[in-house]
Short mmCIF file of N, CA, C and O in Angstrom, two decimals:
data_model
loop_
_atom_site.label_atom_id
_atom_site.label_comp_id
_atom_site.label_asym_id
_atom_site.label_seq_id
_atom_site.Cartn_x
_atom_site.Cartn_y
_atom_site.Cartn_z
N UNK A 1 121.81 5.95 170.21
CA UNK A 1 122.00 6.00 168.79
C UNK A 1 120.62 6.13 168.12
O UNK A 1 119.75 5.26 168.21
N UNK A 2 120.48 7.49 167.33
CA UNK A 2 119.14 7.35 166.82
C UNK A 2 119.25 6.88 165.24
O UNK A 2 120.26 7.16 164.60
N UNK A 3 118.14 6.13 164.65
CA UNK A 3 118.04 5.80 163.69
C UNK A 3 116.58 6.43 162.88
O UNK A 3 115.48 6.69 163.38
N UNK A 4 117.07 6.55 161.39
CA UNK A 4 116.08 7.18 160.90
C UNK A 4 114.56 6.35 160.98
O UNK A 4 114.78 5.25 161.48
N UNK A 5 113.62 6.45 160.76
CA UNK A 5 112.45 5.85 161.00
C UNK A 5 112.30 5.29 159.76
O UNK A 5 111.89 4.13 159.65
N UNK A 6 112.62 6.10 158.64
CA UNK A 6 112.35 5.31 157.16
C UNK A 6 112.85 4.32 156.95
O UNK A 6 112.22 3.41 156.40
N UNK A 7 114.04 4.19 157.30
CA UNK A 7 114.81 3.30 156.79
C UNK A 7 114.27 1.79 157.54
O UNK A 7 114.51 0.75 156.93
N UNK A 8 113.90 1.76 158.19
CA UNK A 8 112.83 0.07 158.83
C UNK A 8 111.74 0.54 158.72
O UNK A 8 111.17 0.99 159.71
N UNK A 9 111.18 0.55 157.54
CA UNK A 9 109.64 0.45 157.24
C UNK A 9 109.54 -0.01 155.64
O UNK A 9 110.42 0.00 154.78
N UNK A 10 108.43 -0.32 155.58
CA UNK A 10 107.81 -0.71 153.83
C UNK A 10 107.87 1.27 153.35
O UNK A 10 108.13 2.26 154.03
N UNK A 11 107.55 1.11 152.02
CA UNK A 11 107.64 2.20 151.38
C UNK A 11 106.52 2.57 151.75
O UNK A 11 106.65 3.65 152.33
N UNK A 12 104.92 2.06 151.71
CA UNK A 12 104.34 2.58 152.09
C UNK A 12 103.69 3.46 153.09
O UNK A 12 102.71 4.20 153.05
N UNK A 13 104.83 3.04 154.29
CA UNK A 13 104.47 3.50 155.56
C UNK A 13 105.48 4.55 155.82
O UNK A 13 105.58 5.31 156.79
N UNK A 14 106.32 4.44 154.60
CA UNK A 14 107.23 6.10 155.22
C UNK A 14 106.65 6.95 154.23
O UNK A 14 106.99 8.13 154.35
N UNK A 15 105.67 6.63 153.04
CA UNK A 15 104.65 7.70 152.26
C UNK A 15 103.59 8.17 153.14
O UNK A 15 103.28 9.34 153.34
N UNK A 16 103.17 7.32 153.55
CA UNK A 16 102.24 7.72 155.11
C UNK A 16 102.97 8.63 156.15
O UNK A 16 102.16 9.37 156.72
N UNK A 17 104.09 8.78 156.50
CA UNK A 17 105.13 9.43 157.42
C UNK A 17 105.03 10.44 157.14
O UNK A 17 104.39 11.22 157.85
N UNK A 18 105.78 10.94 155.71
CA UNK A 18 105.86 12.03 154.79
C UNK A 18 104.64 12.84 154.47
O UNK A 18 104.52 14.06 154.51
N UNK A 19 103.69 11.84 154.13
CA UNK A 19 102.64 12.85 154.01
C UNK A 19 101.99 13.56 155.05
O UNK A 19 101.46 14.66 154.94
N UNK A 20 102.10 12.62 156.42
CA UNK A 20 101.38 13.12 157.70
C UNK A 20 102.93 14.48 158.34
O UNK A 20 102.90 15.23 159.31
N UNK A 21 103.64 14.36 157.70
CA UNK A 21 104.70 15.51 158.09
C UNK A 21 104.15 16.64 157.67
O UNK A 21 103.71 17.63 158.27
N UNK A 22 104.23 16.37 156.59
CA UNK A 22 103.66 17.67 154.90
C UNK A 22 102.49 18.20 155.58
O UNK A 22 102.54 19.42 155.68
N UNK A 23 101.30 17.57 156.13
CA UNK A 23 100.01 18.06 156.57
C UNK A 23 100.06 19.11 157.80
O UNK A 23 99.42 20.13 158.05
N UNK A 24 101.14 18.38 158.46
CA UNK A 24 101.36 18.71 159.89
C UNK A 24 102.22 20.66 159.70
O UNK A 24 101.97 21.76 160.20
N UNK A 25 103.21 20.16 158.74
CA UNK A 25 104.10 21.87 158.24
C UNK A 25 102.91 22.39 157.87
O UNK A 25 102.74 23.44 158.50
N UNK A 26 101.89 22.14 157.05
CA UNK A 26 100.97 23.38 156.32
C UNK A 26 100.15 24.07 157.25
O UNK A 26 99.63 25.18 157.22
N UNK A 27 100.16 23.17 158.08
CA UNK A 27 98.91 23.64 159.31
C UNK A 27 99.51 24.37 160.33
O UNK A 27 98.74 25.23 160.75
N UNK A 28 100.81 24.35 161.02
CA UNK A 28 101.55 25.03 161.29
C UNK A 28 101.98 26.62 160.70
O UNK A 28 102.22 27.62 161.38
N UNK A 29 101.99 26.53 159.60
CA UNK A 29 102.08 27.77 157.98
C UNK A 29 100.60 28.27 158.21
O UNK A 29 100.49 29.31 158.87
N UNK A 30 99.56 27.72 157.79
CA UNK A 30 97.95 28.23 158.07
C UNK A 30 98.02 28.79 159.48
O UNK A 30 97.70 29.96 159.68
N UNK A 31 98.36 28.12 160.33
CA UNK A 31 97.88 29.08 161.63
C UNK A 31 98.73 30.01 161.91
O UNK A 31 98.46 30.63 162.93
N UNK A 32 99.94 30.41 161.21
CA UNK A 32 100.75 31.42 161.75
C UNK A 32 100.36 32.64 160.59
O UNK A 32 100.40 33.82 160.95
N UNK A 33 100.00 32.31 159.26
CA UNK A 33 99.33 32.85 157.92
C UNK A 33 97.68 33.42 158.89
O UNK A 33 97.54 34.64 158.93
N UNK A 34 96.99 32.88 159.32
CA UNK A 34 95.86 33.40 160.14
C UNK A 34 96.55 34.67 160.77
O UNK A 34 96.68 35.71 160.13
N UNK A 35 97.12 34.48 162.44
CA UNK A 35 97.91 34.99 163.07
C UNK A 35 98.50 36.00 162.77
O UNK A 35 98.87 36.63 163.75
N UNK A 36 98.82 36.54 161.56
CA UNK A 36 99.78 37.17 160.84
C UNK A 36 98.39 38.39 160.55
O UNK A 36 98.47 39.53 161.01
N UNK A 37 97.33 37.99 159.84
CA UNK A 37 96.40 38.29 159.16
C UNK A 37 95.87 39.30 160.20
O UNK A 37 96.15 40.49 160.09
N UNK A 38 94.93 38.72 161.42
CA UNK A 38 94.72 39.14 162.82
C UNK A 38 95.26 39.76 163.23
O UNK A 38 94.56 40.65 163.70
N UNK A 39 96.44 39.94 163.41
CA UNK A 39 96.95 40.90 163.92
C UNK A 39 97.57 42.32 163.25
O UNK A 39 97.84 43.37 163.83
N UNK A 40 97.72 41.90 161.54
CA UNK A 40 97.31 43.48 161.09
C UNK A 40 96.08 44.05 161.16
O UNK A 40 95.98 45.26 161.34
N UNK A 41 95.08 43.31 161.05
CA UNK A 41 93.37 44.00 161.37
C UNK A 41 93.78 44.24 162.83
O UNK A 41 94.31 45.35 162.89
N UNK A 42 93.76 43.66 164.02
CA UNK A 42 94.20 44.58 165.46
C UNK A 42 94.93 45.23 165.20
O UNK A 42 94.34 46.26 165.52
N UNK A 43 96.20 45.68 164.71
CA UNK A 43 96.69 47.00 164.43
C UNK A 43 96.02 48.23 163.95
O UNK A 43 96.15 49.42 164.23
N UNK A 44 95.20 47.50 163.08
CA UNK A 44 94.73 48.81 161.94
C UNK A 44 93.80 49.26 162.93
O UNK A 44 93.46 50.43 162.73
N UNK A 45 93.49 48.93 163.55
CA UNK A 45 91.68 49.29 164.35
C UNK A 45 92.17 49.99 165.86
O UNK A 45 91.36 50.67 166.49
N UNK A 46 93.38 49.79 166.29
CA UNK A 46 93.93 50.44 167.30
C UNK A 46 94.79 51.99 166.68
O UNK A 46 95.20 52.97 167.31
N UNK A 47 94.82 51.76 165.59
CA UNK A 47 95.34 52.86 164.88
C UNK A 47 94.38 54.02 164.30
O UNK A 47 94.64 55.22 164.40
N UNK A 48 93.35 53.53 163.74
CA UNK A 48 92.05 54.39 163.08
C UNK A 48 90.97 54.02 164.31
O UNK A 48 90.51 52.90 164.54
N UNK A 49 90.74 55.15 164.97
CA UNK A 49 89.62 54.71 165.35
C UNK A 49 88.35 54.43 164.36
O UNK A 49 88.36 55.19 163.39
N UNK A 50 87.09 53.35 164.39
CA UNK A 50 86.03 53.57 163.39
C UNK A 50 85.56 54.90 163.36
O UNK A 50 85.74 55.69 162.43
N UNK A 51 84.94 55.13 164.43
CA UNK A 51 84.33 56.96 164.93
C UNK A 51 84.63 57.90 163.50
O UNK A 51 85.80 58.22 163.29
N UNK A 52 83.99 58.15 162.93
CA UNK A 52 84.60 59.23 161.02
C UNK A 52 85.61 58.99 160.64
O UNK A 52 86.48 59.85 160.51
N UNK A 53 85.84 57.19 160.23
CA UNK A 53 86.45 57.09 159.33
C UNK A 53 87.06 57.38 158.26
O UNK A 53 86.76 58.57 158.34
N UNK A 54 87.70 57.33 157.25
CA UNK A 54 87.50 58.05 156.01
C UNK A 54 86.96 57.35 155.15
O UNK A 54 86.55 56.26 155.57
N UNK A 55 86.72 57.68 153.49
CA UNK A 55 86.78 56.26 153.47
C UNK A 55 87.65 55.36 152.60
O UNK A 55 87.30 54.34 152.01
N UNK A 56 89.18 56.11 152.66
CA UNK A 56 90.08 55.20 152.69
C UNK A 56 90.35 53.86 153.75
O UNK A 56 90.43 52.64 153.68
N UNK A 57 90.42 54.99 154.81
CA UNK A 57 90.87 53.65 155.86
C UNK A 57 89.49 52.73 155.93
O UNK A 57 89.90 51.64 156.34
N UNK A 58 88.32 52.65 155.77
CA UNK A 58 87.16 52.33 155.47
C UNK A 58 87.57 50.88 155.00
O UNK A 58 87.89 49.84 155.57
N UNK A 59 87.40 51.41 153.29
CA UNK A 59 88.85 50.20 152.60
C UNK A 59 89.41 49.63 152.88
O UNK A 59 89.23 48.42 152.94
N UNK A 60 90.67 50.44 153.28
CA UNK A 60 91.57 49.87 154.05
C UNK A 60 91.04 48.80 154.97
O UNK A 60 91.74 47.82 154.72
N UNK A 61 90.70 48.67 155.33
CA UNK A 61 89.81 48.23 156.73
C UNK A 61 88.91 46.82 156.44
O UNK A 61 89.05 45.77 157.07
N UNK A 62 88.13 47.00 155.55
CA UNK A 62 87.49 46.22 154.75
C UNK A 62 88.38 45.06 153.71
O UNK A 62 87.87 43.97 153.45
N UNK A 63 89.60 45.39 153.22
CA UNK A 63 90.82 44.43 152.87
C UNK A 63 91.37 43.70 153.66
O UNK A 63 91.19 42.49 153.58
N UNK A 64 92.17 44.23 154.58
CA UNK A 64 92.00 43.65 155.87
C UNK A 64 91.08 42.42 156.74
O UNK A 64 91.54 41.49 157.40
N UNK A 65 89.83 42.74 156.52
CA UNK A 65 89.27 41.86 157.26
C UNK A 65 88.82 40.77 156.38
O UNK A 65 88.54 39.69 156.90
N UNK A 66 88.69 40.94 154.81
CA UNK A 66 88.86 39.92 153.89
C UNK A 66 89.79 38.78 154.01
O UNK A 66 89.68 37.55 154.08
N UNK A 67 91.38 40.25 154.01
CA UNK A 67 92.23 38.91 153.76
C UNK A 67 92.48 37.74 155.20
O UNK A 67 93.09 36.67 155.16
N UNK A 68 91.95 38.23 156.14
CA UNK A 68 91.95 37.53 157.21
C UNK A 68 91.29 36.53 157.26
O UNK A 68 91.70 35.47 157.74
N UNK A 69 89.61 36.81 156.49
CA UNK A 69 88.83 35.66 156.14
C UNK A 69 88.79 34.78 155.70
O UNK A 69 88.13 33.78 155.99
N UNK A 70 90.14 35.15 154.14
CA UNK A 70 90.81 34.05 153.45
C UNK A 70 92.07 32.84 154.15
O UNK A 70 92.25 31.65 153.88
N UNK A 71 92.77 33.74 155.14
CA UNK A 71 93.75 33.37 155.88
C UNK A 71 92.76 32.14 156.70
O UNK A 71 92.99 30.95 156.48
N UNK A 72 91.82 32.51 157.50
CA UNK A 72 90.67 31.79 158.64
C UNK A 72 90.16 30.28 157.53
O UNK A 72 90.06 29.05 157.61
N UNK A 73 90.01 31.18 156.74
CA UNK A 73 89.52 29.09 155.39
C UNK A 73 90.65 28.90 155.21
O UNK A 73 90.56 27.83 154.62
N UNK A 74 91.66 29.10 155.26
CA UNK A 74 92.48 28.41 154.78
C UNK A 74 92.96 27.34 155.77
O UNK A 74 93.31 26.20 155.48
N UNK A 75 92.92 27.81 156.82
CA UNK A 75 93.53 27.42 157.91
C UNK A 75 92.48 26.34 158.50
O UNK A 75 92.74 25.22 158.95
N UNK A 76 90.86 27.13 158.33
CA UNK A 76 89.92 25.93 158.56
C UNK A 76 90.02 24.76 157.87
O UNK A 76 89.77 23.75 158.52
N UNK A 77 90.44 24.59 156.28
CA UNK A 77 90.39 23.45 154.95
C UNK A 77 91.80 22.57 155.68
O UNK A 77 91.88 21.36 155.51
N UNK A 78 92.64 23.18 156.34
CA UNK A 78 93.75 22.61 156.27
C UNK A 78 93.64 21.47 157.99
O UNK A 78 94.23 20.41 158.20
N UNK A 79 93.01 21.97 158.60
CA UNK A 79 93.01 21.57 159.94
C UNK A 79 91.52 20.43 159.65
O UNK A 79 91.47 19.52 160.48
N UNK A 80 90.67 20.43 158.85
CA UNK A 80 89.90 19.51 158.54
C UNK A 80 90.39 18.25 157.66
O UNK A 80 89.91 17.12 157.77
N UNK A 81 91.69 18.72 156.54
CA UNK A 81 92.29 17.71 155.78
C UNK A 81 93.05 17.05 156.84
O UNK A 81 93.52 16.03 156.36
N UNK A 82 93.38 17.19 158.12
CA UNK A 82 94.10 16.80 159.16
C UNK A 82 93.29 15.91 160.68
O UNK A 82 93.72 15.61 161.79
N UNK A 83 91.96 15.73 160.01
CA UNK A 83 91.13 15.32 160.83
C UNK A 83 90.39 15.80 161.65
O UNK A 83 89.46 15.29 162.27
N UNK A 84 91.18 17.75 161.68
CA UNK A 84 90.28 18.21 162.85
C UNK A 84 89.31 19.26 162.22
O UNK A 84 89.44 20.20 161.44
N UNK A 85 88.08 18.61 163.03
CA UNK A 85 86.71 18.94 162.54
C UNK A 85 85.83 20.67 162.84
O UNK A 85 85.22 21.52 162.19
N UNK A 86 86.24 20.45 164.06
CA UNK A 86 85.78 21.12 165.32
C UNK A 86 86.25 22.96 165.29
O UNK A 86 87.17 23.42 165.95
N UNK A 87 85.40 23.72 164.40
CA UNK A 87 86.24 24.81 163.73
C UNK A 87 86.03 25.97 165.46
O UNK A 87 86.72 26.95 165.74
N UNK A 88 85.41 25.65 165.90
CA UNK A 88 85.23 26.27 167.04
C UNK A 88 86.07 26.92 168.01
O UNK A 88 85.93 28.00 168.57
N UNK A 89 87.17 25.84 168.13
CA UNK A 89 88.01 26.07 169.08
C UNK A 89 89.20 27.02 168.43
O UNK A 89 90.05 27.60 169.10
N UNK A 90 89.10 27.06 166.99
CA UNK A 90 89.75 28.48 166.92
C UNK A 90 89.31 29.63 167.15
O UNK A 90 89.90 30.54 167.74
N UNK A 91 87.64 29.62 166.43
CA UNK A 91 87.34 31.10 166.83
C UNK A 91 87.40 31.66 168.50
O UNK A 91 87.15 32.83 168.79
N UNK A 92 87.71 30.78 169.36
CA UNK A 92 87.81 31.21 170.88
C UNK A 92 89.77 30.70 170.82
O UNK A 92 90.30 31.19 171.82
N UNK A 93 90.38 30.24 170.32
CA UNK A 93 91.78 30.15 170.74
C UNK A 93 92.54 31.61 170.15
O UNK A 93 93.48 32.15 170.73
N UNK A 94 91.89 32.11 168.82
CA UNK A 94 92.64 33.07 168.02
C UNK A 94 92.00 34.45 167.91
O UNK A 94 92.38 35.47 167.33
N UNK A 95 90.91 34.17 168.64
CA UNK A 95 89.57 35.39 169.36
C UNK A 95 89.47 36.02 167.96
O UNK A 95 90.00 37.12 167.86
N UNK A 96 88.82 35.46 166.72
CA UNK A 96 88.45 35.88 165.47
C UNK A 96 87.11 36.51 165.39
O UNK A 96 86.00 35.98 165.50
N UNK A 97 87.47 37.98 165.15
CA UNK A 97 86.02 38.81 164.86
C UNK A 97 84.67 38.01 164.09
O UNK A 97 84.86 37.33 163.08
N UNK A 98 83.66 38.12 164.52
CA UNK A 98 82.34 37.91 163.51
C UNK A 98 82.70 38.18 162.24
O UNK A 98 82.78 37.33 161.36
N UNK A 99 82.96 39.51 162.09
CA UNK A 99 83.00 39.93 160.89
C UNK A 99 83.95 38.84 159.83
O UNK A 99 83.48 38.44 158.77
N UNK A 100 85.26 38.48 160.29
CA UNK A 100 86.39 37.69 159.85
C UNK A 100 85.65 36.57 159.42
O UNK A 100 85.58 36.21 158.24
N UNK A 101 84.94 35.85 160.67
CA UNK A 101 84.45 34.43 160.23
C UNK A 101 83.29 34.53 159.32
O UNK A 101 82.83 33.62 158.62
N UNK A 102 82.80 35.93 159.43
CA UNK A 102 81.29 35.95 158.15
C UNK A 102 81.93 36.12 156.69
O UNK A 102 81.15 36.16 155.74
N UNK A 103 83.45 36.23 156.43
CA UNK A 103 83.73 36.65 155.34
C UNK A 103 84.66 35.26 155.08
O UNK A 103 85.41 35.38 154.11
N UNK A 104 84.70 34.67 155.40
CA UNK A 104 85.74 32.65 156.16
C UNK A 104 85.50 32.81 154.40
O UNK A 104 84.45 33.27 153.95
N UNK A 105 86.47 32.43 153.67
CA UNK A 105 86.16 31.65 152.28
C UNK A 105 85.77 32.55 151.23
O UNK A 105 85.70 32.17 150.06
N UNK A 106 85.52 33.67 151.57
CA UNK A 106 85.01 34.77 150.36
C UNK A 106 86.60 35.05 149.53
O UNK A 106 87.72 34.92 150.02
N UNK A 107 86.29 35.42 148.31
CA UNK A 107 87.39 35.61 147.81
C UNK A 107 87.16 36.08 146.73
O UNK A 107 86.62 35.49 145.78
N UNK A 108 87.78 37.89 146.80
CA UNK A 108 87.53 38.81 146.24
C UNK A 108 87.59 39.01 144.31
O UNK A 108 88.75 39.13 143.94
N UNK A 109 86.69 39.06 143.30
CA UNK A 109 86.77 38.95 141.92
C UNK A 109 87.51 40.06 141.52
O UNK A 109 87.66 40.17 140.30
N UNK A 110 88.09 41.07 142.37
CA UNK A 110 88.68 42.23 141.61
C UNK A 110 89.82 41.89 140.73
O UNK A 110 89.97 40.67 140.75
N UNK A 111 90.60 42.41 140.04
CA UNK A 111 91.52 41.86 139.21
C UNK A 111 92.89 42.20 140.00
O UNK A 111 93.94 41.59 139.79
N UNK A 112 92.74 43.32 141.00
CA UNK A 112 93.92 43.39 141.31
C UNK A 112 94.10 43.52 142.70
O UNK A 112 94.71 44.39 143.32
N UNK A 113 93.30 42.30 143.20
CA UNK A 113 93.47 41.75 144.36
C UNK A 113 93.95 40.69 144.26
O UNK A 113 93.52 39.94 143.38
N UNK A 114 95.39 40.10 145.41
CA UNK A 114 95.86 39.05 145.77
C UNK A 114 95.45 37.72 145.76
O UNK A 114 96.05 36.66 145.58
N UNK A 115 94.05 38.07 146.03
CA UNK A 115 93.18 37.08 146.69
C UNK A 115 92.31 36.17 145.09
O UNK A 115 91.64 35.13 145.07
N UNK A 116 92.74 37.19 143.84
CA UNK A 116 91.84 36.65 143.37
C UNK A 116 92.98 35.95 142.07
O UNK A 116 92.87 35.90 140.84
N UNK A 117 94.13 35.44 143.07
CA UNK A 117 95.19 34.95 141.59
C UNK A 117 94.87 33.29 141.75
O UNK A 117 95.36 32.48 140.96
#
């Protein structure tokens, strides 16, 4: 017979429960939001070779590895609000380009970019 966990505890300790749930879903959401990101930049780059680009796909290309950068902080802010420090072991678990992690947190002023609502 299972019983809920809240229900035998102080209030405070099932706000502690809840919140360590809530932390636990976002970070789960951030790393699949990364994941998601990564792997349209590996698409795009198996698709265009760089070799005379245009310079659409250029662009193209360059959005891409932004929004991935944004995806990579996000995912870094969220896994640090969670105690974990150690940003390392993603860039070798999720094999994140230089380029991705040199752009970690940038976030584009154009007006009609995503990134900048």
């Amino acid at each position: 017979m299972s019983r809920d966990f809240r229900f035998n505890r102080f209030p405070v300790d099932v706000l502690a429960y809840e919140l360590a749930e809530e932390r636990a879903t976002a970070l789960g959401r951030m790393g699949r939001a990364l994941e998601t990101a990564l792997a349209k930049l590996r698409e795009f780059d198996a698709a265009h070779p760089r070799i005379d680009a245009s310079a659409s796909a250029q662009q193209a290309r360059r959005k891409l590895v932004r929004e991935a950068g944004h995806a990579l902080w996000m995912f870094v802010v969220q896994r640090e609000a969670c105690g974990l420090r150690d940003s390392r072991a993603i860039m070798r678990t999720y094999d994140v380009p230089g380029e991705v992690q040199q752009c970690m947190g940038v976030v584009s002023t154009t007006s009609g970019s995503p990134l900048s609502r």
